[in-house]
Short mmCIF file of N, CA and C in Angstrom, two decimals:
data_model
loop_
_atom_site.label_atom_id
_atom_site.label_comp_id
_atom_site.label_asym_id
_atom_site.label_seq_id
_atom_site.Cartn_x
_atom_site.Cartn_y
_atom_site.Cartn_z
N UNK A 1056 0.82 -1.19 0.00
CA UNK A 1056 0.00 0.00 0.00
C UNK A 1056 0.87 1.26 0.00
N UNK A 1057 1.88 1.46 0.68
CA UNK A 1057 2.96 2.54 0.76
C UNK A 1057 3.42 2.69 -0.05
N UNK A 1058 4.32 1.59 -0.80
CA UNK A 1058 4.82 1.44 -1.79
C UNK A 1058 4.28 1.95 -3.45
N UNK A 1059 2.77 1.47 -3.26
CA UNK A 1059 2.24 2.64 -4.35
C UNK A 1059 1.88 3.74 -4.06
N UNK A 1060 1.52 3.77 -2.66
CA UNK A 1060 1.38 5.50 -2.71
C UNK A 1060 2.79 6.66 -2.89
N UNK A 1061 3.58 5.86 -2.87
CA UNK A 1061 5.06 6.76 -2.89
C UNK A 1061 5.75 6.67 -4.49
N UNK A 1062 4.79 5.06 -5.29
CA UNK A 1062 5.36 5.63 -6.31
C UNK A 1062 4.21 6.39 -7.53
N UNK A 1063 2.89 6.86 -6.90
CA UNK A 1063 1.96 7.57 -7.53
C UNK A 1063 2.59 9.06 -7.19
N UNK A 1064 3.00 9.04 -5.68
CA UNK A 1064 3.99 10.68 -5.59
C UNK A 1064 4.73 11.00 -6.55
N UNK A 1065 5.61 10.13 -6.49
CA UNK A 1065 6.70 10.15 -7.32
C UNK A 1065 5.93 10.73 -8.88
N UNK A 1066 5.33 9.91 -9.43
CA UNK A 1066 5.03 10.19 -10.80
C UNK A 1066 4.09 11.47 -10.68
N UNK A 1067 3.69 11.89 -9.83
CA UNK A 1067 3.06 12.96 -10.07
C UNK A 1067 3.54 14.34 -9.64
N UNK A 1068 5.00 14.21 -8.91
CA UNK A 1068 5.44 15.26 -8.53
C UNK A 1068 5.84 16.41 -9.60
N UNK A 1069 6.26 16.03 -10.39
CA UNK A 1069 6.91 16.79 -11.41
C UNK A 1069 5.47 17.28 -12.16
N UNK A 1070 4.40 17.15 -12.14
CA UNK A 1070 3.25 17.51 -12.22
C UNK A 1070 2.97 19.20 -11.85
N UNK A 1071 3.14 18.42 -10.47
CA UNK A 1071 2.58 19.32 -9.26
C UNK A 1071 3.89 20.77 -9.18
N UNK A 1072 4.77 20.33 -9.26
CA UNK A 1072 6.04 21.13 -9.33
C UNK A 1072 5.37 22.78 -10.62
N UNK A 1073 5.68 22.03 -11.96
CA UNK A 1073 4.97 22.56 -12.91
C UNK A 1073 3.60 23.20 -12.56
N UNK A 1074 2.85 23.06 -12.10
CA UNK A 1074 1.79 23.45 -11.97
C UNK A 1074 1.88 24.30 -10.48
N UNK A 1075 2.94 24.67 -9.86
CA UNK A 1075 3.51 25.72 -9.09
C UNK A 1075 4.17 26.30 -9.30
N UNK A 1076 5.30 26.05 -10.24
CA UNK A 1076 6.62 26.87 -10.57
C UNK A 1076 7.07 27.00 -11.43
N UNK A 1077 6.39 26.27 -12.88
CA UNK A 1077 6.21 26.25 -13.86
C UNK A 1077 6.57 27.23 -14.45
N UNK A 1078 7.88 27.75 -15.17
CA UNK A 1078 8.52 28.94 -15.52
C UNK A 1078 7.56 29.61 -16.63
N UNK A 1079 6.79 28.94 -17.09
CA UNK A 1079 5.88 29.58 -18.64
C UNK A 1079 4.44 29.89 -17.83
N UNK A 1080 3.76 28.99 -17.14
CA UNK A 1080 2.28 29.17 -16.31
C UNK A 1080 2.02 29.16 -15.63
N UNK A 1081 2.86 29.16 -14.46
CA UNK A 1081 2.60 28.29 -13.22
C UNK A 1081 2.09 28.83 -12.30
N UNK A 1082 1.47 28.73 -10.83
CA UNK A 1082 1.13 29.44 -9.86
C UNK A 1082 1.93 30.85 -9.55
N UNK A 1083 2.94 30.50 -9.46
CA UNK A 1083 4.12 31.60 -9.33
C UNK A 1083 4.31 32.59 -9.97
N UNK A 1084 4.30 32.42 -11.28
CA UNK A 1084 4.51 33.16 -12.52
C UNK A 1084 3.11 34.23 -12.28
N UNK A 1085 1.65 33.64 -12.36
CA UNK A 1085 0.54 34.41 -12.15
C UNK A 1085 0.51 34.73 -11.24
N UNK A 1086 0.80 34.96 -9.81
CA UNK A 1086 1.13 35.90 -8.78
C UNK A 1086 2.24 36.77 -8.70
N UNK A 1087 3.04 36.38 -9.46
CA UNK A 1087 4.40 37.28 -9.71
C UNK A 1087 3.86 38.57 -10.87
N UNK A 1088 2.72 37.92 -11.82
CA UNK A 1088 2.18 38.78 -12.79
C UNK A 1088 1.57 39.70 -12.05
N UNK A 1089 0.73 39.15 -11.36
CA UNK A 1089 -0.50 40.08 -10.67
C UNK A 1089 -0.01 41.07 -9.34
N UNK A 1090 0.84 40.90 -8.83
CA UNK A 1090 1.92 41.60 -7.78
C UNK A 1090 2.50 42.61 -8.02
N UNK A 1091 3.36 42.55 -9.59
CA UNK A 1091 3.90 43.39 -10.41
C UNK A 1091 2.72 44.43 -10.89
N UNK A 1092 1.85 44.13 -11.33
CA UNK A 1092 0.52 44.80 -11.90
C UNK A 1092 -0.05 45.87 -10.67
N UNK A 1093 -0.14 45.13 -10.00
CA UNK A 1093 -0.09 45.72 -8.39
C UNK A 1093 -0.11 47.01 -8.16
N UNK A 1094 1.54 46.41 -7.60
CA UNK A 1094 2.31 47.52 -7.06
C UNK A 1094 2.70 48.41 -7.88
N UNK A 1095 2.99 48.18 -9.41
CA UNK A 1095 3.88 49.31 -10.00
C UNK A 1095 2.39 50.14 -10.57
N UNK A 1096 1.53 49.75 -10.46
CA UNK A 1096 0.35 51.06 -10.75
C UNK A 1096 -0.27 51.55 -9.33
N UNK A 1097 0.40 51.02 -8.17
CA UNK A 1097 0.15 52.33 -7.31
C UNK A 1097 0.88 53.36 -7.47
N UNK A 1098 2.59 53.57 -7.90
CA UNK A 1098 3.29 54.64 -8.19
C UNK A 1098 2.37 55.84 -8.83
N UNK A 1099 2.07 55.89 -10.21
CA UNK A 1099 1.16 56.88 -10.87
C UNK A 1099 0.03 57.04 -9.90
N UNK A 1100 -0.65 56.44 -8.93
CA UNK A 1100 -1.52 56.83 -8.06
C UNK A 1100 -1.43 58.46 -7.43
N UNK A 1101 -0.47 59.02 -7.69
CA UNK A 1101 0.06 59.90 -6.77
C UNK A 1101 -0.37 61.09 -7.59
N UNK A 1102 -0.15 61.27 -8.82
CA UNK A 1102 -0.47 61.93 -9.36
C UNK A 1102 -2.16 62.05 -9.63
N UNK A 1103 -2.77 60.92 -9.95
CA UNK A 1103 -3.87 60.78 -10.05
C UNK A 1103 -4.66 61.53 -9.00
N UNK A 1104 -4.32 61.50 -7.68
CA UNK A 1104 -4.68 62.04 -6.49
C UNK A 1104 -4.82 63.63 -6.63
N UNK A 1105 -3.47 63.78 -6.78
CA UNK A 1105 -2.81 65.27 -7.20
C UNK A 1105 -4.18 65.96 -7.95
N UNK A 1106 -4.74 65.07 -9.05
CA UNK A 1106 -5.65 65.80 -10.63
C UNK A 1106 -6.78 65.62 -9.94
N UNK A 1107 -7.08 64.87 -9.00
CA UNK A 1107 -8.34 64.68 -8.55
C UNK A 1107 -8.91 65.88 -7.43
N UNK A 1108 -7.73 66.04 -6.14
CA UNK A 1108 -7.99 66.91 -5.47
C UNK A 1108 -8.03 68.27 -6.69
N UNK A 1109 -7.28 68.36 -7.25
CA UNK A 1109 -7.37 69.52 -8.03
C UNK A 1109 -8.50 70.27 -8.93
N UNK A 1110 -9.13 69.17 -9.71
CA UNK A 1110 -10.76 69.21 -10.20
C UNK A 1110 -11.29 69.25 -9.01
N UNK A 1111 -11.34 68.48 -7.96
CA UNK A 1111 -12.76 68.82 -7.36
C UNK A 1111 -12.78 70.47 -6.54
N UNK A 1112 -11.39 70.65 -6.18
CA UNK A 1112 -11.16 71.93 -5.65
C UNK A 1112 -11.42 73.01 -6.56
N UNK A 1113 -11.68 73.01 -7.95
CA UNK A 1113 -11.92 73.80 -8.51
C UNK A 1113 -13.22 73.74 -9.86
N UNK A 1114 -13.38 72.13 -9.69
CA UNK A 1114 -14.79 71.91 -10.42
C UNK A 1114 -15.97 71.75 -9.62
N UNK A 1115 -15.72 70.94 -8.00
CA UNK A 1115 -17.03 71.06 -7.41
C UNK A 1115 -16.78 69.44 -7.48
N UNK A 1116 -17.61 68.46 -7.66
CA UNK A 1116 -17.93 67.57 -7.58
C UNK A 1116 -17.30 66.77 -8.71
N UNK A 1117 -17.64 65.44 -8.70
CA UNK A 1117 -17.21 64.54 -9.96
C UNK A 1117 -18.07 63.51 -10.11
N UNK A 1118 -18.01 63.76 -11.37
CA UNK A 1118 -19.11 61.58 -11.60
C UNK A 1118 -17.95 60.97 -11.76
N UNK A 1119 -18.01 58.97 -11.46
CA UNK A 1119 -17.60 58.36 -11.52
C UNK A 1119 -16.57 58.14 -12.69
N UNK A 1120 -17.25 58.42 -13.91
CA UNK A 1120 -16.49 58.65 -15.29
C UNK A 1120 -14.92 59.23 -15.16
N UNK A 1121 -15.77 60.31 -14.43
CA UNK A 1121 -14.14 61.26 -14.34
C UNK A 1121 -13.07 60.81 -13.48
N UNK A 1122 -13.47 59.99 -12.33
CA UNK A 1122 -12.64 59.43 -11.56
C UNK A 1122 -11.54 58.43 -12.14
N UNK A 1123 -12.62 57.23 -12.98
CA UNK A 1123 -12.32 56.38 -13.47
C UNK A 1123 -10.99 57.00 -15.01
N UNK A 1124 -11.08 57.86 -15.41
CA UNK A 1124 -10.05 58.76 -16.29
C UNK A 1124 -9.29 59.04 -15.87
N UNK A 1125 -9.36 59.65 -14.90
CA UNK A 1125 -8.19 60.28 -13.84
C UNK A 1125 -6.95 59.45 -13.55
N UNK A 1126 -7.63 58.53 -13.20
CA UNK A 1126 -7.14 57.18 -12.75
C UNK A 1126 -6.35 56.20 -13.62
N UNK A 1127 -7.30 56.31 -14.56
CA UNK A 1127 -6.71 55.02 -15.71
C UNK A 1127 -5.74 55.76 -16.46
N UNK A 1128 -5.80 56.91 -16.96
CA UNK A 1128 -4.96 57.73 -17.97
C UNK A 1128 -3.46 57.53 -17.29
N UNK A 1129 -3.25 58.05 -15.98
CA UNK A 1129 -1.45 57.91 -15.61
C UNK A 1129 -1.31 56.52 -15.44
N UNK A 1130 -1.89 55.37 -14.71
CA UNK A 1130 -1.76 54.20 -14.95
C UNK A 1130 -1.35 53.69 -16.05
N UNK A 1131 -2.50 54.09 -17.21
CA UNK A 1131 -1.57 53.51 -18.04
C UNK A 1131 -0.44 53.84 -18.83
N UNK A 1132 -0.23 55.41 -18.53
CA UNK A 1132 0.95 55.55 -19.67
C UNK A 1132 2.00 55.43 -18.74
N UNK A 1133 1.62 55.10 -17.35
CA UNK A 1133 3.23 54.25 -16.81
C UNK A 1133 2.89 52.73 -17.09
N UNK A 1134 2.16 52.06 -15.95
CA UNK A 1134 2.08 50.29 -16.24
C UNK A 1134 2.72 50.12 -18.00
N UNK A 1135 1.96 50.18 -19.00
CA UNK A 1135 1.98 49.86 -20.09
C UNK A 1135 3.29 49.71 -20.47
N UNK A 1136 4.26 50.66 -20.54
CA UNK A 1136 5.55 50.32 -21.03
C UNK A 1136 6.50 49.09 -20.29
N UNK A 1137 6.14 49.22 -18.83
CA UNK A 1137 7.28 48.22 -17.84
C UNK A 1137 6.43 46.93 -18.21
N UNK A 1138 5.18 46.66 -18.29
CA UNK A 1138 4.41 45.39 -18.94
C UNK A 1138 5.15 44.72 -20.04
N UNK A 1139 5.27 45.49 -20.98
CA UNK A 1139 5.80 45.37 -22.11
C UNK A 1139 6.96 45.44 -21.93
N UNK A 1140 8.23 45.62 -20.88
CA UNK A 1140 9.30 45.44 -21.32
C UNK A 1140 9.74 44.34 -20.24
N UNK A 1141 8.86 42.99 -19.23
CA UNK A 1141 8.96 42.33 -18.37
C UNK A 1141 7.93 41.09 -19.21
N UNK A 1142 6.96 40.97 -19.34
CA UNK A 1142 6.22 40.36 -19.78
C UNK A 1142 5.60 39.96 -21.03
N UNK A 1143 5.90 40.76 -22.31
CA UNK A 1143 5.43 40.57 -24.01
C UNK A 1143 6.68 39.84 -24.41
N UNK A 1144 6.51 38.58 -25.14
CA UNK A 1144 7.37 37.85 -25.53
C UNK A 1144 7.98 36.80 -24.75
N UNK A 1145 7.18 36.73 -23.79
CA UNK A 1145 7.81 35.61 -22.35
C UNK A 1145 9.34 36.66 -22.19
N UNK A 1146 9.62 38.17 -21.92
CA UNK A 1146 10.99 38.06 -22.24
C UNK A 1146 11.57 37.97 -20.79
N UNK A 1147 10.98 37.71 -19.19
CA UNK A 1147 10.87 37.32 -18.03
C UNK A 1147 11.33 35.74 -18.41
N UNK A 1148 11.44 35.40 -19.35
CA UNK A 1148 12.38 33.97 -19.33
C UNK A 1148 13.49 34.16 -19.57
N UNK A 1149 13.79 34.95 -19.96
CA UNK A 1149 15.34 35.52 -20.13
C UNK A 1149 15.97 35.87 -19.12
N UNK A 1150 14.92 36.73 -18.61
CA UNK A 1150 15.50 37.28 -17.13
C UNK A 1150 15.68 36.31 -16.33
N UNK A 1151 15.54 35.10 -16.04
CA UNK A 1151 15.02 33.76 -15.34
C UNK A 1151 16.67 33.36 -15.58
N UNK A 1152 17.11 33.20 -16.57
CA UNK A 1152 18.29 32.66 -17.02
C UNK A 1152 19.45 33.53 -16.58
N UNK A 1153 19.16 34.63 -16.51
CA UNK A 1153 20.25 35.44 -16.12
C UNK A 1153 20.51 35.60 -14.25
N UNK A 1154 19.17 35.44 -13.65
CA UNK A 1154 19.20 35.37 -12.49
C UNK A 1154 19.72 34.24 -11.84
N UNK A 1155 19.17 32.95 -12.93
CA UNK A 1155 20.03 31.59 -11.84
C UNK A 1155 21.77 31.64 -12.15
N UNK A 1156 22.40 32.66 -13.18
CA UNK A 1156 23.37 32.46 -12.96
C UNK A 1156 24.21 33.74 -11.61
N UNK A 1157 23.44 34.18 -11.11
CA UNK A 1157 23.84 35.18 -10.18
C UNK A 1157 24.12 34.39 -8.90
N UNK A 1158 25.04 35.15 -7.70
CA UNK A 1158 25.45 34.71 -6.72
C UNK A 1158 24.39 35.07 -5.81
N UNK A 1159 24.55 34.49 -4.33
CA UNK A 1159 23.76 34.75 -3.42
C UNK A 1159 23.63 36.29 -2.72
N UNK A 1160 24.94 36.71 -2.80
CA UNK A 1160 24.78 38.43 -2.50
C UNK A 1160 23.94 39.45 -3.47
N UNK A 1161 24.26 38.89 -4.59
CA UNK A 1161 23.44 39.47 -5.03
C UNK A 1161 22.06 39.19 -5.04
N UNK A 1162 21.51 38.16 -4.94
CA UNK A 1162 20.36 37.76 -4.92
C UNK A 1162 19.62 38.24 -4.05
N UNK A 1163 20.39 38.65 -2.10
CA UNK A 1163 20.17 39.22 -1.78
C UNK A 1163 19.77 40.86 -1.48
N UNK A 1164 21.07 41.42 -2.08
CA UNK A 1164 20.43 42.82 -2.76
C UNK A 1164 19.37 42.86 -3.76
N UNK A 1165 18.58 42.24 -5.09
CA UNK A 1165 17.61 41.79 -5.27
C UNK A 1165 16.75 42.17 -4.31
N UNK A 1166 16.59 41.35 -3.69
CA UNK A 1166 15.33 41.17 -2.68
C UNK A 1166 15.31 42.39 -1.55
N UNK A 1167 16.35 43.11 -1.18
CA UNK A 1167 16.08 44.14 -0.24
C UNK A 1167 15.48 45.38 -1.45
N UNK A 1168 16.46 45.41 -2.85
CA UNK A 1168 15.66 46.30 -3.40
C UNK A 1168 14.11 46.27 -3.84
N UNK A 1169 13.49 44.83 -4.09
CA UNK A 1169 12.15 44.18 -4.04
C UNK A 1169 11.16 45.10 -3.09
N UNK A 1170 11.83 44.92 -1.97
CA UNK A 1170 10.62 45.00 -0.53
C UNK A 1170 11.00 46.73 -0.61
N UNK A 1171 11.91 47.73 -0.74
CA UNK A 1171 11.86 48.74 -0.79
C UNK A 1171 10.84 49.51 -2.23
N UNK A 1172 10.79 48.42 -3.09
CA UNK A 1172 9.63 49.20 -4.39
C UNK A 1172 8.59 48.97 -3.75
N UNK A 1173 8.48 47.88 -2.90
CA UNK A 1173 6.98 47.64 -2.37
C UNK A 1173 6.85 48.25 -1.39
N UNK A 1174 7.62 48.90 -0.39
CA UNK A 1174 7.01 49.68 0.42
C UNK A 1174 7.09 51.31 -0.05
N UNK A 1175 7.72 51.74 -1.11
CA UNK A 1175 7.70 52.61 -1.55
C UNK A 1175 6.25 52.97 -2.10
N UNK A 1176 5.77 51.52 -3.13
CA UNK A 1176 4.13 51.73 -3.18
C UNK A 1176 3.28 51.85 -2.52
N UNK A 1177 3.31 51.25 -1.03
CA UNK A 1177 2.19 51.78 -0.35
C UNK A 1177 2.51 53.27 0.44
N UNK A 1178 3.82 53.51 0.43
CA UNK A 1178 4.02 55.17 0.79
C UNK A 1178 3.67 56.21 0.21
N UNK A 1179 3.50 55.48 -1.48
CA UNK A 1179 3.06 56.18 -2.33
C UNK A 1179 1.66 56.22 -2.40
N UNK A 1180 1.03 55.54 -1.94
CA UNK A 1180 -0.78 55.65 -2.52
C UNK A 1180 -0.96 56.74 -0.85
N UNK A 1181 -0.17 56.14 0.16
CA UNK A 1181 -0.85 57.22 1.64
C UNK A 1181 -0.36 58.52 1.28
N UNK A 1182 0.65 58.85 0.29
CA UNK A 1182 1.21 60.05 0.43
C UNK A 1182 0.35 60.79 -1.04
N UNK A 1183 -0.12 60.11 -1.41
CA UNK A 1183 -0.84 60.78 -2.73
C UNK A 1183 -2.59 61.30 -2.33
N UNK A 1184 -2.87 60.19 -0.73
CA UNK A 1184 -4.37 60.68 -0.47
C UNK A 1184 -4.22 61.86 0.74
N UNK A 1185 -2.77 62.08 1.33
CA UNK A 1185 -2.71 63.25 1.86
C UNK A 1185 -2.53 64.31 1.26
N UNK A 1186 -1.67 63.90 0.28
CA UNK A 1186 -1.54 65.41 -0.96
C UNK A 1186 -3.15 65.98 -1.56
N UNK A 1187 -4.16 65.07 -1.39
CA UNK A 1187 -5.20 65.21 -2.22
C UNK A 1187 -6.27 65.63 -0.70
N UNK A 1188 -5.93 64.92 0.57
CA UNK A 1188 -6.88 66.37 1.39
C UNK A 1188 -6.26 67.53 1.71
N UNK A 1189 -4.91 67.67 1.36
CA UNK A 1189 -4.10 68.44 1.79
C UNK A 1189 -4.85 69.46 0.96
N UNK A 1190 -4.92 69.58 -0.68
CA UNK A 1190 -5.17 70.18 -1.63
C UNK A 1190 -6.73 70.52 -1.61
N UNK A 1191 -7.46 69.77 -0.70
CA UNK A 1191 -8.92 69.84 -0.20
C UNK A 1191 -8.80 70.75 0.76
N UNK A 1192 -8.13 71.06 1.27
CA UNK A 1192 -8.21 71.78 2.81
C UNK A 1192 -8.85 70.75 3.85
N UNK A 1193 -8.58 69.45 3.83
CA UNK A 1193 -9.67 68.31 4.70
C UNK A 1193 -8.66 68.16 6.00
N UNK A 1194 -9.40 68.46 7.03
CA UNK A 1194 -8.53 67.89 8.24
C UNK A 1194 -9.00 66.57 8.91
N UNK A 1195 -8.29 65.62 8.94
CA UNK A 1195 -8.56 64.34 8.64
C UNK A 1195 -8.14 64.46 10.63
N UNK A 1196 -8.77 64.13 11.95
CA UNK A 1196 -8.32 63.55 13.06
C UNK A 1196 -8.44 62.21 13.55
N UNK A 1197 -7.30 61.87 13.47
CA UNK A 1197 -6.90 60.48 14.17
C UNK A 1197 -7.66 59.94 15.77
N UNK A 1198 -8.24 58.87 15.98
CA UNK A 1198 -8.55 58.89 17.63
C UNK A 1198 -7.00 58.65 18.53
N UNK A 1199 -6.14 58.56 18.07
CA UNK A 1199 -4.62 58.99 19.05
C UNK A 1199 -4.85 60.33 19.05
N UNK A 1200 -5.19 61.02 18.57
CA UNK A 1200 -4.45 62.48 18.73
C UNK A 1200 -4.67 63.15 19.34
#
């Protein structure tokens, strides 16, 4: 009974592997997609904020339309190009090849510069909705304060 269950593992590991880490589809790859998608379109958030406090401070109100413009227009003329120069053409398999031949120090710098874009993005979306009550005149009080 063990004996086949260890060799049904066996044959199915390399399955399961692929279907997690799978350099072309894998679990990994589509959270690595969607992460990237993420974070690098909170950056332009900031500005978006910026155009938003700015119309309403001087248009009054907004419909949804306009929000949704506001929004999508700097998004995409940043996202769109880094999409296209990480992801069109599988060319993130290239990059794949160049990374396993790197050392561990570096791999490590990698990864500290990683977690600094990502916390840079969420500094960036809090610092783009203070610029935007700032530009409101909104005094926002904390219950600490």
């Amino acid at each position: 009974m063990k004996k086949r269950y260890y060799d049904n593992m066996r044959k199915s590991q390399p399955q399961l592997d692929d279907l997690f880490y799978g350099k072309k589809s894998g679990f990994s790859i589509g959270l690595a997609h969607h992460n990237f998608g993420a974070f690098y379109s909170i950056y332009p958030c900031i500005f978006s904020f910026v155009i938003e406090g700015l119309y309403i401070k001087f248009n009054g109100e907004m419909n949804t339309f306009v929000i949704l413009v506001i929004f999508a227009i700097p998004v995409g003329i940043c996202y769109i190009p880094a999409y296209k120069a990480v992801f069109s053409n599988d060319k993130y398999l290239q990059y794949f090849k160049l990374f396993e031949k790197e050392d561990e120090h570096w791999h490590k710098k990698w990864k500290r510069i990683t977690t600094a874009f990502i916390l840079g993005a969420i500094a960036s979306i809090i610092f783009g909705v203070y610029l935007c009550f700032t530009i409101l005149d909104v005094k926002v009080r904390f219950p600490w304060m």
